XYZ file of C-alpha atoms in Angstrom:
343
model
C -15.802 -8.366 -22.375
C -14.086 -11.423 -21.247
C -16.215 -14.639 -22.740
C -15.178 -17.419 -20.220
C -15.815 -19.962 -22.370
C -13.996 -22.787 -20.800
C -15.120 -21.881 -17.168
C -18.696 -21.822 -18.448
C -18.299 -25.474 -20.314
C -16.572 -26.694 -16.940
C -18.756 -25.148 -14.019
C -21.670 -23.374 -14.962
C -22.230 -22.290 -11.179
C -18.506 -20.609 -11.058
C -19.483 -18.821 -13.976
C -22.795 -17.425 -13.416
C -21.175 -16.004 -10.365
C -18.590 -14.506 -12.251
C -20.594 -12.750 -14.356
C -22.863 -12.101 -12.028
C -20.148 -10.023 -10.444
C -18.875 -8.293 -13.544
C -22.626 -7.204 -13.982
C -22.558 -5.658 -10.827
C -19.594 -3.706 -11.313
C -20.456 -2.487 -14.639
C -23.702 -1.496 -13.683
C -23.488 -0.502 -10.434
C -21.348 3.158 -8.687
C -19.024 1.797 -6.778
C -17.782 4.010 -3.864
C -15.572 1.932 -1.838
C -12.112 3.626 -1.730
C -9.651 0.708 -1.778
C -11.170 -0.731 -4.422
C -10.700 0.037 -8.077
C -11.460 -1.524 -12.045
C -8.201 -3.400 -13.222
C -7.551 -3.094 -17.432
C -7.981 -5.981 -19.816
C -4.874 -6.426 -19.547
C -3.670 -6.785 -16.298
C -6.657 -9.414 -15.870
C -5.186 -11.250 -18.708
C -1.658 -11.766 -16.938
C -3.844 -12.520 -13.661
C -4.667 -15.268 -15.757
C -2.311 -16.097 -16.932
C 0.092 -19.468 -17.161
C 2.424 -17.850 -14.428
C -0.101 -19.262 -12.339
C 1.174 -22.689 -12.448
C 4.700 -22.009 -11.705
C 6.565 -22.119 -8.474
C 9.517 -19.367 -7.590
C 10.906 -19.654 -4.235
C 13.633 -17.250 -3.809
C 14.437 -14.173 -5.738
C 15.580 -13.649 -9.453
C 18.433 -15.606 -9.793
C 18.212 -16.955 -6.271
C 15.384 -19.572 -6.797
C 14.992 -23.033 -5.336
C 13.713 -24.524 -8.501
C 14.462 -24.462 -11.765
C 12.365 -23.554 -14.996
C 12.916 -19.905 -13.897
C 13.691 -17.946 -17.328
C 11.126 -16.351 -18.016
C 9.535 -15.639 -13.909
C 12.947 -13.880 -13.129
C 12.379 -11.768 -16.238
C 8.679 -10.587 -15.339
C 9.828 -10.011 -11.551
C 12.620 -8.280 -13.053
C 10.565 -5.879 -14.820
C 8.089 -5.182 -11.699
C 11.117 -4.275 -9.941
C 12.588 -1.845 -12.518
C 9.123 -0.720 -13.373
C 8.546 0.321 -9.311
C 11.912 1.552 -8.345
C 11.493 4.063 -11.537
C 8.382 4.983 -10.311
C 8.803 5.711 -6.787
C 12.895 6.879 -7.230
C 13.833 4.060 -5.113
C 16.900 2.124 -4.937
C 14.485 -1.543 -4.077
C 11.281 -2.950 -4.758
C 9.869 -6.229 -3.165
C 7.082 -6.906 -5.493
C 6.230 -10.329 -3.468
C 4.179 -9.716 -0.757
C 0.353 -11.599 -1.609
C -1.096 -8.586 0.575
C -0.766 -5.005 1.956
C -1.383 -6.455 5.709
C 1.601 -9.181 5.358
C 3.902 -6.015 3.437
C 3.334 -4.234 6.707
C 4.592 -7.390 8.646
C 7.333 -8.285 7.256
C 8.378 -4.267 7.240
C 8.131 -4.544 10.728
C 10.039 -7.894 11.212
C 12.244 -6.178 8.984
C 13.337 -3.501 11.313
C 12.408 -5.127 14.787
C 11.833 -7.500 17.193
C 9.342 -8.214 19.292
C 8.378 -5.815 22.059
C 9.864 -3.042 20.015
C 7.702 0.404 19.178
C 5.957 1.475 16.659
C 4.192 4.966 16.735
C 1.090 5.102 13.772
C -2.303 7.137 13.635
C -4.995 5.822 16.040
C -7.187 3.567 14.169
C -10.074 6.037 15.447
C -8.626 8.828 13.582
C -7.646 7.079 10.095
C -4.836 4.417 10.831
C -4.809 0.864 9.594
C -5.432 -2.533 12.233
C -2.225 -3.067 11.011
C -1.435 0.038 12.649
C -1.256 -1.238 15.888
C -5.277 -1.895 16.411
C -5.415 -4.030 19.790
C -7.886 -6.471 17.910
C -4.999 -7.221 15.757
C -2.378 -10.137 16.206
C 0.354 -7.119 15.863
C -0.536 -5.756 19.033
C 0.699 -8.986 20.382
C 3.917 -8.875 18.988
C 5.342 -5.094 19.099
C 4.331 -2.248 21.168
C 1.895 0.563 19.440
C 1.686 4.093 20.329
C -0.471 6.167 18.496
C -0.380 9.746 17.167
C -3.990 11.820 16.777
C -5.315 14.518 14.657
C -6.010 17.473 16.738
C -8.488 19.157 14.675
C -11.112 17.202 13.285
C -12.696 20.100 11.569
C -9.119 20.677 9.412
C -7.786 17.448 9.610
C -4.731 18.497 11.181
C -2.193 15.776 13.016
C -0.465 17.244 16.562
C 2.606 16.804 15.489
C 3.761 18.474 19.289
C 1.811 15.567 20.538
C 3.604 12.804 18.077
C 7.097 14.523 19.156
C 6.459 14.368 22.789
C 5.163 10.541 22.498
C 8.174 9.340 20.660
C 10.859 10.997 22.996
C 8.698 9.420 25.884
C 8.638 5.958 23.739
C 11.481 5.449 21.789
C 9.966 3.689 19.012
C 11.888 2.158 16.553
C 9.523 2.828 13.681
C 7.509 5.929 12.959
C 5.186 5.082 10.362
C 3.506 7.622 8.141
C 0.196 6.082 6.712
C -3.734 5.867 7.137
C -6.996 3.872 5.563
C -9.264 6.590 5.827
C -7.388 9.882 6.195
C -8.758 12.107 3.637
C -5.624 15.021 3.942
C -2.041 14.786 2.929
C 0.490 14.410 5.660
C 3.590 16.652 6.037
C 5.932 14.113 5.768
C 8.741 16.542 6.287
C 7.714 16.707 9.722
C 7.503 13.140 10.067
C 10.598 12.730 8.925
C 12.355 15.654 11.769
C 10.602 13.696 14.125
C 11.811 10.072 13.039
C 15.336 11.890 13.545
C 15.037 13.327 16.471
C 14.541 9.713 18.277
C 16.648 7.796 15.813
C 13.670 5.947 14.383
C 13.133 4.577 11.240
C 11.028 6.662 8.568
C 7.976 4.294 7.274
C 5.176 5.408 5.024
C 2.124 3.372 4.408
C 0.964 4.508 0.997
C -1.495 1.924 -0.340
C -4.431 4.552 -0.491
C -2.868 6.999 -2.513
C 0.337 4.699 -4.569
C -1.507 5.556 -7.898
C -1.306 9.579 -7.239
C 2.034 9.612 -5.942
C 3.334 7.519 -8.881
C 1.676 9.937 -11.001
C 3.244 12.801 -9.341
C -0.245 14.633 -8.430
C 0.797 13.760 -4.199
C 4.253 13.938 -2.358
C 6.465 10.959 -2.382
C 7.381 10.553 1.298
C 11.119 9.622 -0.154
C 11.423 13.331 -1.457
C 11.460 13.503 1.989
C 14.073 11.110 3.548
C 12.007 8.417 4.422
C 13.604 5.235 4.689
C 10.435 2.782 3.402
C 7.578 2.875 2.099
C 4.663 0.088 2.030
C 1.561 0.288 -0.626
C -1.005 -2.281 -2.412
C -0.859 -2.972 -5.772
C -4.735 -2.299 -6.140
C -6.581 0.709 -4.885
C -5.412 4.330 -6.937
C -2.545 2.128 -8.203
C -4.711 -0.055 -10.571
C -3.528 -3.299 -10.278
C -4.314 -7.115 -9.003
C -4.507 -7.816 -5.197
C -1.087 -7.871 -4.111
C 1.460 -5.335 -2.335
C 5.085 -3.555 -2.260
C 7.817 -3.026 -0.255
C 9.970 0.010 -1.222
C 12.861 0.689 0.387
C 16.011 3.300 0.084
C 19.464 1.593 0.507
C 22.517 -1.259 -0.928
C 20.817 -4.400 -2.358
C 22.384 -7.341 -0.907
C 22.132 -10.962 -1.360
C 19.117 -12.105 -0.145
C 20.260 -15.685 0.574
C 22.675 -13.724 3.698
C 22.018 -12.334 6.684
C 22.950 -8.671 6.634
C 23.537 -6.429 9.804
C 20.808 -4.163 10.963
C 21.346 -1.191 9.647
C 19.497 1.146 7.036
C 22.081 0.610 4.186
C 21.172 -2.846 4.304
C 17.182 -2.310 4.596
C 16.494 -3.737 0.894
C 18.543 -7.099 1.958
C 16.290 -6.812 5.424
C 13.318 -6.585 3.802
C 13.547 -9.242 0.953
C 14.908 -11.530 4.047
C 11.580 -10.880 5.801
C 9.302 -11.684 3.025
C 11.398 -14.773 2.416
C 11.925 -17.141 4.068
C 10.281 -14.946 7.001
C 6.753 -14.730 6.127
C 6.145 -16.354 2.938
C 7.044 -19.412 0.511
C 6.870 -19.528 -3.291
C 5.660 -15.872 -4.542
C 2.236 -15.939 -6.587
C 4.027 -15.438 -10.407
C 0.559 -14.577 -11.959
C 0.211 -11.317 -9.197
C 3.463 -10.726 -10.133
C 3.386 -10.563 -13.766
C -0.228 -8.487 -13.287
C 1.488 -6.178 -11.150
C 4.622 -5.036 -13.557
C 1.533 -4.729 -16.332
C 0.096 -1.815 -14.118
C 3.475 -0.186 -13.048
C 4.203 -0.330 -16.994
C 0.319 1.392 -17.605
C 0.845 3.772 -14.013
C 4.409 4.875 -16.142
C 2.583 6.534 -19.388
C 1.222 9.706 -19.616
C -2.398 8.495 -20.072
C -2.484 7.925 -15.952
C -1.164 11.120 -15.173
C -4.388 12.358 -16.735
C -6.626 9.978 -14.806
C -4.698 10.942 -11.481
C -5.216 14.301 -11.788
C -8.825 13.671 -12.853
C -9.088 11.502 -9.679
C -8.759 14.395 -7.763
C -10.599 16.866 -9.269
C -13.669 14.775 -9.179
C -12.807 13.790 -5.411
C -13.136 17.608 -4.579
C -16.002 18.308 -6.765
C -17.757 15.302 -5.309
C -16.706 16.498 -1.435
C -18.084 19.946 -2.496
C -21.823 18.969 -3.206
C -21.923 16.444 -1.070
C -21.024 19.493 1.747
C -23.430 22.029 -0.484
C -26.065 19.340 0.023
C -25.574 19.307 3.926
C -23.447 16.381 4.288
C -21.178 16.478 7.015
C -17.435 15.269 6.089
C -14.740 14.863 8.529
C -11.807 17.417 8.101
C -14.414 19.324 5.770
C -12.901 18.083 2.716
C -10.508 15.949 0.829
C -7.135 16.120 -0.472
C -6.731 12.856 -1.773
C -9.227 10.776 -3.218
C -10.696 9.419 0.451
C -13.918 11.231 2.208
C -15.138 10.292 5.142
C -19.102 11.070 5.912
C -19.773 11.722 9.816
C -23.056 10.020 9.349
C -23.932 10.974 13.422
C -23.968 14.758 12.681
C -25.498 14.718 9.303
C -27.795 12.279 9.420
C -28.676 11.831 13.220
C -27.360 8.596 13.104
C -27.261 6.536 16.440
């Protein structure tokens, strides 16, 4: 247990929160999906002197110097993910799974292009295409549905019609509460069929497919993939870009194709979205690739699961009421209305 004894000495009011909070999480069962407990040692590189230092740019591409030792730790995230996820690129920069999500779009896009993603109603993200969102604003959003609450099932007939009718230019696999696996494979036809590019959103479920206990939508052609470094995955606040393709140099504007999505991508985070990258997230997030790569979180994957369907089974036995009647992923969702009478 972390002792804080400098923070205490400095501001006793910062403190008490702090443990305050750790209290609460010890004590406490937490059942918010997206979050999750980070190890000892991926808070220690959280807080660690990486903090200080600023990294514009991209290993060996940086705009100041005293880089040594933050190309080698972004180096390693990048190896560590890429092995992971059997991609050919990693951007390990993006400060949040929202931004990732932007700057895959601006990636791919321009404004007043379409994106087709689930319906926020149905499991989708606000970054999704939500009309509360600033996204909305800037590209066009057509949504697929499921068409079976009861099973969970998406109408795929449905999503094929919509994109021949809209031509979008991304088809984007992904969800925040969308307890089922998707069949990416069908996706993936469909992405084809109207010459869009594959995208998965994966920042529920990164830790499982890492683990290899859930598909990996690039088994399945997909083109990108987007995910948060917390949630199943383990690790600090932060997100990933993953992308199939040639890595380019950064510093160069590449054409717009899918060879060159890596370049594209690292382009978009910078200097498109963000400035200096936060070299603290960075060196907490290759900690957690390096513990999501032993065999040890295979086990706790796999025991994820098992004690997401055990939990989805007596919470059903008990007369709970769960949208798509079960879970295959580590997500349930409770229609409160029908179990509970809930306004």
């Amino acid at each position: 247990m972390p002792i804080y004894t400098a923070l205490q000495a400095s501001d006793p009011d910062v403190y008490a929160t702090v443990i305050g909070e750790m209290r609460r999480e010890q004590n406490g069962i937490e059942l918010i999906a997206s979050e999750n407990y980070v190890s000892p040692a991926v808070l220690e590189a959280l807080g660690s002197p990486f903090t200080n230092k600023y990294s514009e740019g991209f290993p060996g591409k940086r705009y100041y110097g005293g880089q040594e030792f933050t190309d080698k730790v972004e180096n390693l995230a990048i190896d560590r993910a890429k092995k992971l996820f059997r991609c050919d690129h990693a951007n390990v920069q993006p400060s949040s799974g929202a931004g990732a999500n932007v700057a895959a779009y601006f990636a791919w896009m321009e404004p007043g292009d379409c994106v087709l993603g689930m319906d926020l109603s149905h499991g989708g993200h606000l970054t999704h295409g939500a009309p509360v969102s600033h996204m909305s604003k800037l590209f066009r959003f057509v949504r697929y549905k499921m068409k079976d609450v009861e099973t969970g099932a998406i109408d795929y007939d449905e999503m094929r019609e919509v994109a021949k009718r809209e031509k979008p230019k991304i088809i984007l696999a992904g969800f925040s509460a969308y307890p089922r696996e998707l069949d990416y494979a069908a996706f993936k036809s469909i992405a084809d069929e109207v010459g869009a590019l594959a995208m998965a959103d994966m920042a529920h479920i990164a830790g499982m497919i890492a683990a290899g206990v859930l598909k990996n939508p690039f088994d399945f052609g997909f083109h990108m993939m987007t995910t948060t470094t917390h949630k199943t995955l383990r690790g600090p606040r932060g997100a990933m870009i993953l992308t199939r393709g040639t890595v380019g140099n950064p510093l160069k504007a590449p054409e717009k194709t899918i060879e060159n999505l890596p370049t594209l991508v690292d382009r978009s985070i910078f200097p498109g979205l963000q400035g200096g990258p936060h070299m603290h997230q960075t060196a907490a997030i290759a900690v957690a690739l390096g513990e999501a790569s032993t065999p040890a979180f295979k086990v706790y994957a796999q025991q994820i699961l098992k004690n997401a369907k055990h939990m989805a089974k007596k919470l059903m036995d008990s007369g709970c009421k769960l949208v798509t009647n079960g879970t295959d992923n580590h997500l349930m969702v409770v229609d409160c209305v029908t179990s509970w009478n809930m306004p």
